C-alpha cells in the first residue's frame, strides 16, 4: 500500500477542496503517516468469506407515503445563503473566463 | 434558590407537579448559575435566556389552569450545539457555521418543545463532534468542573460539564465513538448512547451517519431514562429510525434489579493502557454487583482490538462525504479570494478558513480511504471488521445479559496534553467505539474517584441492540450501591466552583 506523503496529501486536499499552505501539507503528511500506519493492519484482519457491514442494524426499503409534506419555503431555504438572487443561490463563475 | 440547581430532573419534576416551585424559578436558578460559573467552565456557546423563561412561564400558567402536562414540563435542558434549533444559532463548534441559524428544528428538539422543557442554550463541543477533549472547538475549550485545568472529555464536553457544574439538570449529546459516554466518565456524570436508530438523527449535524446517535446526559440513571423516553421512538424523517416503541426505560430504572443476571466482563477492555485507579474502581463495581446477586462472567471479544482501526477508517470516510456540503454555496461561511475567482477557488478558500486542523485531518484521511485503489483495502476491510465485531458481541451476549467495562482508559487529562498527538487522543475512545460499530446501546455512570488523582472514573454497561432497558435496570442498581458506599452522589464531592456576578455577558 502506498505511503501517504506530501504529494499525496496535496492531491487529496485538492480533491477535498481545501487550500493548504506548504507548512500545513508537511505537518498533515507527518501526522497522517502515523495514523495510516496504525490502521494499515485492518486490511489483513478479515478473510474473503466475511461479509461487509455498512449499517449496524439492517433495514430494507424504507419508503414514505407519496404525499406532499411540510417543506422549507423558498425564503427559509435561502435564509443562511452567503449570496442569493431571484430566489436562488448565487455563486461566482463556475468556469474560468466567464 | 441555589439548592434548586442541585436537584435531579426527577426531583424537580415532582416539585413542579406539586406546585412547590414554579418553572420560572427553576429555569431562572439555572440561568443564574450559568451566569455565575460559565465564565470559568465555558460549557455554553449560546444562552437562550428569553425563550427559556417564556416557555417556563407558559408551563406555570398551564399548571395553574390544571392543563395536562408532560412530567418533565418546566424542567430545563441544555442542547449540544451539533443539534439544530430554530431561533438560536447552531455552530457545530466550527467557524464554518458561526452565526448560522437553522430554518428547522431537529426532531429531538421538537419533542423537547412538545414536552415544554425550557431550552437553556447550546453547549460546546469539538468542531463537528470530532475529538475527545472539546479542545477542538473553534470557540475555546470547555473546562472540567472537577479541575479547571483538565479536559471535560469530548466531543460533548459542554453538555457533560454543564450537568456536572449544576448549570442544567439534563442535556442532549451525540455519540459517534463515545462522545456522550467518555465525557460522562471524566466529569462524574451519566450518559447514554441508545441503540442505533432508537432516537431520530433528523437535525443532528452528521459526522458519520452509520455511527452517530443522539442520547441523554444527566446526573442520575433515572434522569437519563426520563429524557430517553422523551426523545426516543420512530421518526419518518430519519430513514434509519427503528419502528420499535421506545420501551419502559423509566420503569426499568425505577425497578432496578440484577438478581440472577449474568454480567459479562470484557477481557479485551482492561489491563494494559488502563490507569490503575480506573481498574480499582471498576473491580469494586463488579464486587458490588456480585453482592447484589448478579453473576459476573468473563467474555472475550477478540476482534475489539481492531475496532479503533476500523473506526478511524469508517468514520473519516463518512465524515469526508458528509462535510462536502460546507462549500460556501448554500449556507455558512464563504471566503472569496482576490481577483475574479471561480467557485472552485471559493470552495478551497472557504474550507481552508472554516475548518480547524482536526476536521481537515479527518477529511483528508477519509478522502484517502475512499480513493480509487484504496477503497477495498481500507473502507471495505473496515466494514468486514465491523461484521467481526458484531459477531463478537453476539457471542458475548449468548453468555451474558449485559457487558461491563471501564468507559475510558484514564481519568481527565490536562488541557493541551494530547493536542499534539492525534493518535494518543484517539485512544481515549478505545472502550466506547465497539458499541457504535455494532449499533448496540451503552451507558456510562460514575464509578468513583481514582486514588492517584482524585478524578472521576466511568463504568460502562453495554446491552444487545433494542435492549436499552437493561442498561437502566442494571445502572440504577449499581448507582444506588455505589452511592451507599459514598454516602451520597459522587458530584457532592466535586470542588466548589467560584461564582462570579458576570451575568448576561454572552
XYZ file of C-alpha atoms in Angstrom:
604
model
C 0.000 0.000 0.000
C 1.309 3.430 -0.929
C 2.841 5.712 1.667
C 0.939 8.859 2.494
C 3.454 11.576 1.652
C 3.351 15.271 0.991
C 2.438 14.937 -2.719
C -0.345 12.516 -1.871
C -1.746 14.923 0.754
C -1.594 17.790 -1.747
C -3.565 15.679 -4.217
C -6.140 14.691 -1.572
C -6.503 18.297 -0.401
C -7.263 19.312 -3.985
C -9.881 16.547 -4.252
C -11.416 17.655 -0.949
C -11.336 21.363 -1.960
C -9.219 22.523 0.972
C -6.439 25.010 0.192
C -3.328 24.156 2.197
C -0.104 26.042 2.761
C 3.275 24.319 2.395
C 3.598 24.200 6.172
C 0.196 22.576 6.535
C 0.935 19.980 3.866
C 4.165 18.965 5.586
C 2.584 18.746 9.029
C -0.523 16.920 7.777
C 1.607 14.377 5.864
C 3.588 13.586 9.021
C 0.501 13.206 11.197
C -1.436 11.167 8.666
C 1.507 8.820 8.070
C 1.426 7.868 11.768
C -2.348 7.351 11.703
C -2.343 5.364 8.445
C 0.487 3.204 9.787
C -1.585 2.285 12.821
C -4.649 1.305 10.799
C -2.863 -0.417 7.912
C -3.242 -3.835 9.548
C -7.046 -3.615 9.225
C -6.782 -4.767 5.611
C -5.379 -8.125 6.778
C -7.865 -8.960 9.532
C -10.875 -10.436 7.770
C -10.882 -13.222 5.213
C -12.784 -13.037 1.929
C -15.647 -15.049 3.435
C -16.564 -12.271 5.890
C -19.327 -10.052 4.522
C -19.081 -6.273 4.916
C -21.417 -4.408 7.261
C -22.323 -0.939 6.088
C -25.040 -0.356 8.594
C -25.317 -1.536 12.203
C -28.991 -2.545 12.121
C -30.163 -3.987 8.814
C -33.189 -2.243 7.326
C -34.527 -2.636 3.826
C -36.560 -0.414 1.541
C -37.596 2.386 3.851
C -40.218 4.367 1.987
C -42.605 7.102 2.989
C -46.132 7.619 1.727
C -46.185 9.563 -1.529
C -47.897 12.634 -0.128
C -46.872 16.256 -0.017
C -45.266 17.001 3.346
C -44.097 20.112 5.084
C -41.051 21.579 3.362
C -38.991 24.724 3.718
C -40.288 27.786 1.921
C -38.031 29.366 -0.678
C -37.326 32.166 1.769
C -36.385 29.766 4.574
C -34.097 27.781 2.289
C -32.210 30.960 1.378
C -32.028 32.255 4.954
C -28.433 31.159 5.511
C -27.215 31.733 1.958
C -23.990 33.753 1.630
C -25.475 35.332 -1.510
C -28.745 34.940 -3.394
C -30.674 36.449 -6.257
C -34.140 35.860 -7.712
C -34.942 33.187 -5.141
C -31.816 31.186 -5.947
C -28.309 30.719 -4.549
C -25.825 32.988 -6.306
C -22.237 31.799 -6.785
C -19.147 33.148 -8.552
C -18.280 31.915 -12.034
C -18.357 28.144 -12.454
C -15.773 28.145 -15.251
C -12.694 30.265 -15.866
C -13.121 33.129 -18.335
C -16.867 33.510 -17.940
C -32.990 29.277 45.324
C -29.494 27.896 44.709
C -30.432 24.462 46.022
C -32.840 24.024 43.096
C -29.817 23.515 40.847
C -28.648 20.526 42.880
C -31.889 18.594 42.428
C -32.266 15.802 39.901
C -34.666 16.218 36.981
C -36.939 13.670 38.650
C -36.980 15.654 41.927
C -37.594 18.906 40.043
C -40.473 17.300 38.142
C -42.066 16.257 41.429
C -41.678 19.719 42.978
C -43.128 21.300 39.850
C -46.077 18.902 39.779
C -46.878 19.616 43.434
C -46.563 23.378 42.725
C -43.892 23.640 45.424
C -41.768 25.573 42.927
C -42.553 27.266 39.627
C -40.933 26.500 36.284
C -39.778 30.127 36.108
C -37.996 29.768 39.467
C -36.309 26.564 38.348
C -35.289 27.982 34.990
C -34.051 31.256 36.460
C -31.992 29.384 39.071
C -30.171 27.546 36.280
C -29.729 30.676 34.155
C -28.265 32.445 37.203
C -25.913 29.531 37.764
C -24.804 29.699 34.127
C -24.173 33.421 34.565
C -22.170 32.785 37.717
C -19.912 29.874 36.695
C -19.851 29.582 32.925
C -17.169 32.226 32.560
C -14.894 29.623 34.153
C -16.387 26.467 32.600
C -17.286 27.639 29.042
C -19.897 24.908 28.638
C -22.312 27.160 26.738
C -21.843 28.716 23.311
C -25.245 30.404 23.483
C -27.594 31.070 26.384
C -31.263 31.145 25.454
C -32.499 33.250 28.360
C -35.618 34.898 26.974
C -37.133 31.900 25.235
C -36.381 29.590 28.191
C -38.160 31.925 30.615
C -41.062 32.343 28.197
C -41.540 28.577 27.935
C -41.280 28.250 31.725
C -43.885 30.974 32.266
C -46.196 29.170 29.834
C -45.798 25.957 31.834
C -46.637 27.775 35.056
C -49.787 29.267 33.528
C -50.833 25.888 32.149
C -50.298 24.276 35.528
C -52.323 26.967 37.257
C -55.125 26.182 34.785
C -54.794 22.450 35.576
C -53.872 21.587 31.979
C -52.448 18.114 31.432
C -48.658 18.432 31.274
C -45.752 16.140 30.453
C -43.983 15.027 33.667
C -40.832 16.914 32.605
C -42.700 20.118 31.625
C -40.773 23.043 33.098
C -37.581 21.025 33.704
C -34.837 22.880 31.807
C -32.329 21.271 29.466
C -29.174 22.166 27.535
C -28.663 21.055 23.928
C -25.354 20.151 22.277
C -24.619 22.670 19.558
C -24.492 19.929 16.936
C -28.300 19.665 17.092
C -30.226 22.265 15.113
C -32.676 24.620 16.815
C -34.866 27.344 15.390
C -34.400 30.735 16.989
C -30.904 30.017 18.297
C -27.572 29.792 16.475
C -26.136 26.343 15.696
C -22.373 26.380 15.142
C -21.239 22.742 15.491
C -18.260 24.344 17.273
C -16.968 25.495 13.883
C -16.100 28.833 12.290
C -17.820 27.416 9.222
C -21.237 27.894 10.857
C -20.547 30.958 13.019
C -23.827 32.845 13.442
C -25.791 30.369 11.324
C -29.415 29.700 12.285
C -31.258 26.598 11.214
C -34.590 27.108 9.440
C -35.924 23.953 11.117
C -35.820 22.088 14.457
C -34.253 18.667 14.959
C -36.861 16.018 15.805
C -35.460 15.692 19.341
C -35.796 19.463 19.803
C -39.360 19.314 18.541
C -40.010 16.650 21.210
C -38.447 18.808 23.940
C -40.699 21.666 22.871
C -43.760 19.381 22.851
C -42.902 18.325 26.425
C -42.479 22.054 27.205
C -38.956 21.745 28.562
C -37.221 25.156 28.587
C -34.038 25.049 26.478
C -31.282 26.844 28.416
C -28.921 27.110 25.462
C -26.416 25.355 23.241
C -23.358 23.556 24.588
C -19.761 23.489 23.420
C -18.189 20.592 21.529
C -15.195 19.605 19.463
C -15.675 21.022 15.971
C -18.280 18.906 14.152
C -18.022 16.492 17.134
C -14.501 15.448 16.131
C -12.461 14.997 19.277
C -12.265 13.587 22.782
C -11.485 16.729 24.773
C -13.617 19.657 23.470
C -10.286 21.372 22.751
C -11.039 21.279 19.026
C -13.905 23.774 19.426
C -13.360 26.968 17.438
C -14.777 28.816 20.453
C -12.265 27.713 23.087
C -12.183 24.606 25.260
C -14.701 23.703 27.948
C -13.126 23.058 31.343
C -13.755 20.118 33.635
C -15.669 21.220 36.783
C -13.539 18.776 38.840
C -10.326 20.559 37.816
C -10.420 23.611 35.577
C -7.021 22.730 34.092
C -8.349 19.451 32.731
C -10.465 18.402 29.769
C -14.176 17.592 30.192
C -13.980 14.836 27.569
C -15.356 15.122 24.078
C -16.850 15.715 21.828
C -19.752 16.513 24.159
C -17.657 18.155 26.875
C -20.040 21.116 27.035
C -23.131 19.037 27.812
C -21.306 16.899 30.396
C -19.653 19.888 32.096
C -22.954 21.827 32.150
C -24.633 18.969 34.002
C -21.627 18.353 36.300
C -21.403 22.064 37.197
C -25.145 22.195 38.017
C -25.827 24.595 35.138
C -28.504 22.201 33.821
C -30.140 19.059 35.233
C -30.298 17.473 31.779
C -28.605 17.828 28.404
C -28.617 16.257 24.968
C -25.464 14.811 23.484
C -24.428 12.915 20.379
C -22.219 9.823 20.358
C -20.307 8.630 17.277
C -17.433 6.869 19.039
C -18.044 7.755 22.687
C -18.858 11.481 22.652
C -21.624 11.083 25.247
C -20.114 8.312 27.382
C -16.460 9.399 27.652
C -17.335 12.982 28.766
C -19.742 11.385 31.262
C -16.908 9.249 32.622
C -14.408 12.079 33.123
C -16.939 14.516 34.649
C -18.655 12.081 37.050
C -21.992 12.209 35.207
C -24.299 9.768 33.402
C -24.513 9.491 29.619
C -26.329 7.056 27.351
C -25.825 6.127 23.715
C -29.121 4.500 22.700
C -29.442 1.649 20.211
C -28.640 2.949 16.706
C -31.955 4.162 15.273
C -33.623 4.349 18.696
C -33.535 8.159 18.675
C -34.072 10.150 15.489
C -30.956 11.731 13.966
C -33.019 14.234 11.948
C -31.448 17.605 12.682
C -28.233 16.246 14.188
C -25.436 17.635 12.003
C -23.940 14.469 10.520
C -20.389 13.336 11.127
C -20.528 9.588 10.408
C -24.102 8.663 9.605
C -23.823 4.936 10.300
C -22.353 5.616 13.770
C -23.939 8.880 15.028
C -26.602 8.671 17.717
C -28.297 11.301 19.931
C -28.725 10.467 23.614
C -29.301 11.741 27.148
C -26.796 13.368 29.530
C -27.705 13.694 33.228
C -26.518 13.273 36.803
C -28.589 10.169 37.598
C -29.510 6.971 35.763
C -33.225 7.611 36.274
C -32.945 11.115 34.791
C -31.375 9.698 31.629
C -34.238 7.215 31.369
C -36.783 10.030 31.735
C -35.111 12.025 28.958
C -34.594 8.962 26.763
C -38.345 8.333 26.811
C -38.967 11.942 25.704
C -36.608 11.812 22.720
C -36.899 8.161 21.636
C -39.219 6.472 19.183
C -39.822 6.211 15.461
C -39.412 9.232 13.201
C -40.300 9.021 9.496
C -37.878 11.950 8.883
C -34.940 9.610 9.647
C -34.929 6.592 7.355
C -32.655 4.701 9.770
C -35.088 5.225 12.650
C -36.358 1.989 14.206
C -40.095 1.410 14.262
C -39.945 -0.254 17.701
C -41.591 1.558 20.615
C -39.091 3.264 22.923
C -39.751 0.812 25.767
C -40.338 1.064 29.509
C -36.991 2.668 30.369
C -38.158 4.726 33.344
C -39.820 1.690 34.849
C -36.595 -0.287 34.369
C -34.603 2.444 36.151
C -37.110 2.692 38.996
C -37.299 -1.070 39.474
C -33.555 -1.709 39.167
C -32.719 -5.361 39.587
C -29.660 -7.532 38.968
C -30.535 -10.670 40.944
C -29.762 -13.662 38.740
C -28.491 -11.526 35.828
C -25.305 -12.502 34.050
C -22.918 -9.573 33.680
C -20.021 -10.117 31.291
C -16.604 -8.556 31.869
C -14.939 -7.935 28.511
C -11.435 -9.382 28.731
C -10.070 -7.122 25.985
C -11.249 -3.884 27.619
C -8.988 -3.842 30.674
C -5.345 -4.301 31.565
C -2.595 -2.602 29.602
C -3.264 1.069 28.887
C -5.846 1.356 31.667
C -4.977 3.573 34.632
C -4.641 1.739 37.975
C -7.311 3.877 39.679
C -9.733 3.230 36.814
C -9.297 -0.531 37.177
C -9.552 -0.398 41.001
C -12.925 1.388 40.848
C -14.079 -0.935 38.059
C -13.358 -4.026 40.153
C -15.194 -2.507 43.123
C -18.266 -2.101 40.929
C -18.031 -5.763 39.950
C -17.901 -6.749 43.638
C -20.975 -4.642 44.388
C -22.944 -6.180 41.547
C -21.908 -9.655 42.691
C -23.047 -8.844 46.234
C -26.431 -7.786 44.821
C -26.932 -11.225 43.295
C -25.543 -10.804 39.780
C -23.378 -13.486 38.267
C -20.126 -12.000 36.956
C -18.745 -13.934 33.984
C -15.787 -13.234 31.716
C -16.358 -12.902 27.987
C -13.871 -12.497 25.177
C -14.297 -10.190 22.193
C -11.040 -10.839 20.319
C -11.830 -8.554 17.399
C -12.291 -5.491 19.609
C -8.554 -4.904 19.206
C -9.270 -3.916 15.600
C -12.211 -1.643 16.489
C -10.193 1.562 16.782
C -8.528 0.981 13.415
C -11.794 0.156 11.680
C -13.417 3.189 13.278
C -10.667 5.516 12.049
C -11.351 4.329 8.509
C -15.158 4.269 8.535
C -15.698 7.497 10.491
C -13.403 9.739 8.374
C -14.769 8.187 5.173
C -18.335 9.046 6.109
C -17.297 12.426 7.539
C -15.406 13.459 4.402
C -18.577 12.819 2.433
C -20.941 14.466 4.951
C -18.776 17.581 5.242
C -18.622 18.145 1.485
C -21.741 20.310 1.838
C -19.785 23.079 3.602
C -18.603 24.712 0.399
C -19.702 28.324 0.753
C -22.641 27.944 -1.632
C -25.874 27.434 0.282
C -25.142 28.343 3.894
C -22.342 29.116 6.321
C -19.042 30.790 5.631
C -17.984 31.971 2.167
C -14.461 33.252 1.596
C -13.845 34.913 -1.756
C -10.163 35.140 -2.725
C -8.852 38.247 -4.531
C -9.340 38.639 -8.263
C -12.212 37.034 -10.137
C -12.132 33.552 -8.628
C -14.177 30.597 -9.840
C -16.468 28.779 -7.418
C -13.834 26.061 -7.073
C -11.323 28.551 -5.686
C -14.002 29.953 -3.402
C -14.641 26.447 -2.053
C -10.939 25.825 -1.447
C -10.518 29.129 0.382
C -13.769 28.737 2.339
C -12.930 25.244 3.563
C -9.358 26.272 4.403
C -10.604 29.129 6.580
C -13.726 27.486 8.004
C -12.381 24.111 9.174
C -9.923 23.523 12.021
C -6.961 21.116 11.927
C -8.722 18.011 13.250
C -11.594 18.356 10.788
C -9.132 18.778 7.918
C -7.167 15.742 9.087
C -10.261 13.570 9.080
C -11.494 14.837 5.721
C -8.107 14.096 4.146
C -7.944 10.680 5.823
C -11.459 9.854 4.618
C -10.730 11.056 1.114
C -7.644 8.820 1.146
C -9.545 5.752 2.411
C -12.211 6.200 -0.264
C -9.776 6.821 -3.150
C -9.753 4.510 -6.148
C -7.238 1.749 -5.451
C -7.515 2.017 -1.671
C -11.266 1.647 -1.244
C -11.286 -2.155 -0.933
C -8.150 -2.344 1.177
C -9.314 0.301 3.640
C -13.027 1.105 3.703
C -14.073 -2.358 2.523
C -11.825 -4.119 5.056
C -13.042 -1.883 7.862
C -16.614 -2.854 7.049
C -15.646 -6.516 7.280
C -14.110 -5.862 10.686
C -17.426 -4.326 11.631
C -19.057 -7.679 10.930
C -16.468 -9.439 13.110
C -17.155 -7.028 15.974
C -20.890 -7.618 15.665
C -20.216 -11.365 15.837
C -18.107 -10.862 18.971
C -20.994 -9.005 20.586
C -23.469 -11.700 19.533
C -21.295 -14.428 21.066
C -20.771 -12.398 24.264
C -24.497 -11.809 24.660
C -25.030 -15.585 24.485
C -23.121 -15.754 27.763
C -24.219 -12.532 29.437
C -27.293 -10.293 29.657
C -25.209 -7.118 29.771
C -21.497 -6.422 29.348
C -19.367 -4.175 31.538
C -16.055 -2.337 31.139
C -14.375 0.887 32.159
C -15.783 3.705 29.963
C -12.405 5.317 29.311
C -8.891 4.040 29.984
C -7.879 7.100 32.014
C -9.320 9.942 34.050
C -9.402 13.502 32.658
C -6.031 14.599 31.286
C -4.689 18.141 31.280
C -5.716 20.663 28.648
C -3.166 20.622 25.843
C -1.600 17.323 26.927
C -2.654 15.311 23.868
C -3.324 18.055 21.334
C -0.060 17.459 19.509
C -0.565 13.692 19.257
C -3.787 12.792 17.392
C -3.228 9.057 17.870
C -2.967 9.383 21.672
C -6.182 11.409 21.596
C -7.970 8.694 19.569
C -7.046 6.043 22.177
C -9.443 7.661 24.681
C -12.315 6.061 22.801
C -10.942 2.528 22.687
C -13.645 1.143 25.024
C -16.592 3.102 23.645
C -16.112 2.627 19.884
C -17.169 -1.059 19.598
C -20.760 -0.157 20.590
C -21.028 2.374 17.756
C -19.637 -0.056 15.189
C -22.204 -2.676 16.237
C -25.113 -0.287 16.900
C -25.648 -1.571 20.450
C -26.626 0.722 23.343
C -24.215 1.809 26.076
C -24.446 3.719 29.353
C -21.674 5.304 31.404
C -22.129 6.072 35.079
C -19.742 7.364 37.748
C -17.736 4.573 39.399
C -15.860 6.677 41.965
C -12.630 8.644 42.101
C -9.223 7.310 41.099
C -6.818 7.073 44.057
C -3.866 8.599 42.226
C -5.559 11.845 41.111
C -8.955 12.071 42.837
C -10.731 12.384 39.490
C -13.926 10.611 38.328
C -13.857 7.153 36.750
C -16.626 5.866 34.480
C -18.168 2.407 34.336
C -19.728 1.379 31.023
C -22.649 -1.022 30.567
C -23.492 -2.449 27.133
C -26.643 -4.307 26.094
C -27.842 -6.022 22.910
C -29.487 -3.818 20.271
C -33.027 -2.800 21.293
C -32.419 -3.833 24.927
C -31.672 -0.332 26.239
C -33.917 -1.040 29.253
C -31.303 -3.459 30.622
C -28.796 -0.613 30.894
C -31.157 1.330 33.123
C -32.125 -1.702 35.152
C -28.507 -2.577 35.980
C -27.260 1.017 36.030
C -29.802 2.055 38.670
C -28.731 -0.794 40.972
C -25.016 -0.072 40.617
C -25.610 3.648 41.144
C -27.585 3.002 44.343
C -24.957 0.593 45.700
C -22.109 2.985 44.923
C -23.883 5.995 46.439
C -24.456 3.949 49.573
C -20.713 3.403 49.906
C -20.016 7.088 49.187
C -22.769 8.396 51.471
C -24.326 10.421 48.618
C -23.820 11.257 44.955
C -20.255 11.465 43.651
C -20.749 15.041 42.449
C -21.299 16.118 46.072
C -17.518 15.661 46.370
C -16.683 17.906 43.407
C -14.749 21.045 44.298
C -16.618 24.298 44.769
C -16.679 26.457 41.632
C -16.278 30.114 42.456
C -19.345 32.090 41.420
C -18.912 35.459 39.779
C -21.551 38.083 39.072
C -20.689 38.199 35.387
C -24.275 37.787 34.133
C -25.592 38.187 30.617
C -22.150 38.603 29.102
C -22.819 36.236 26.211
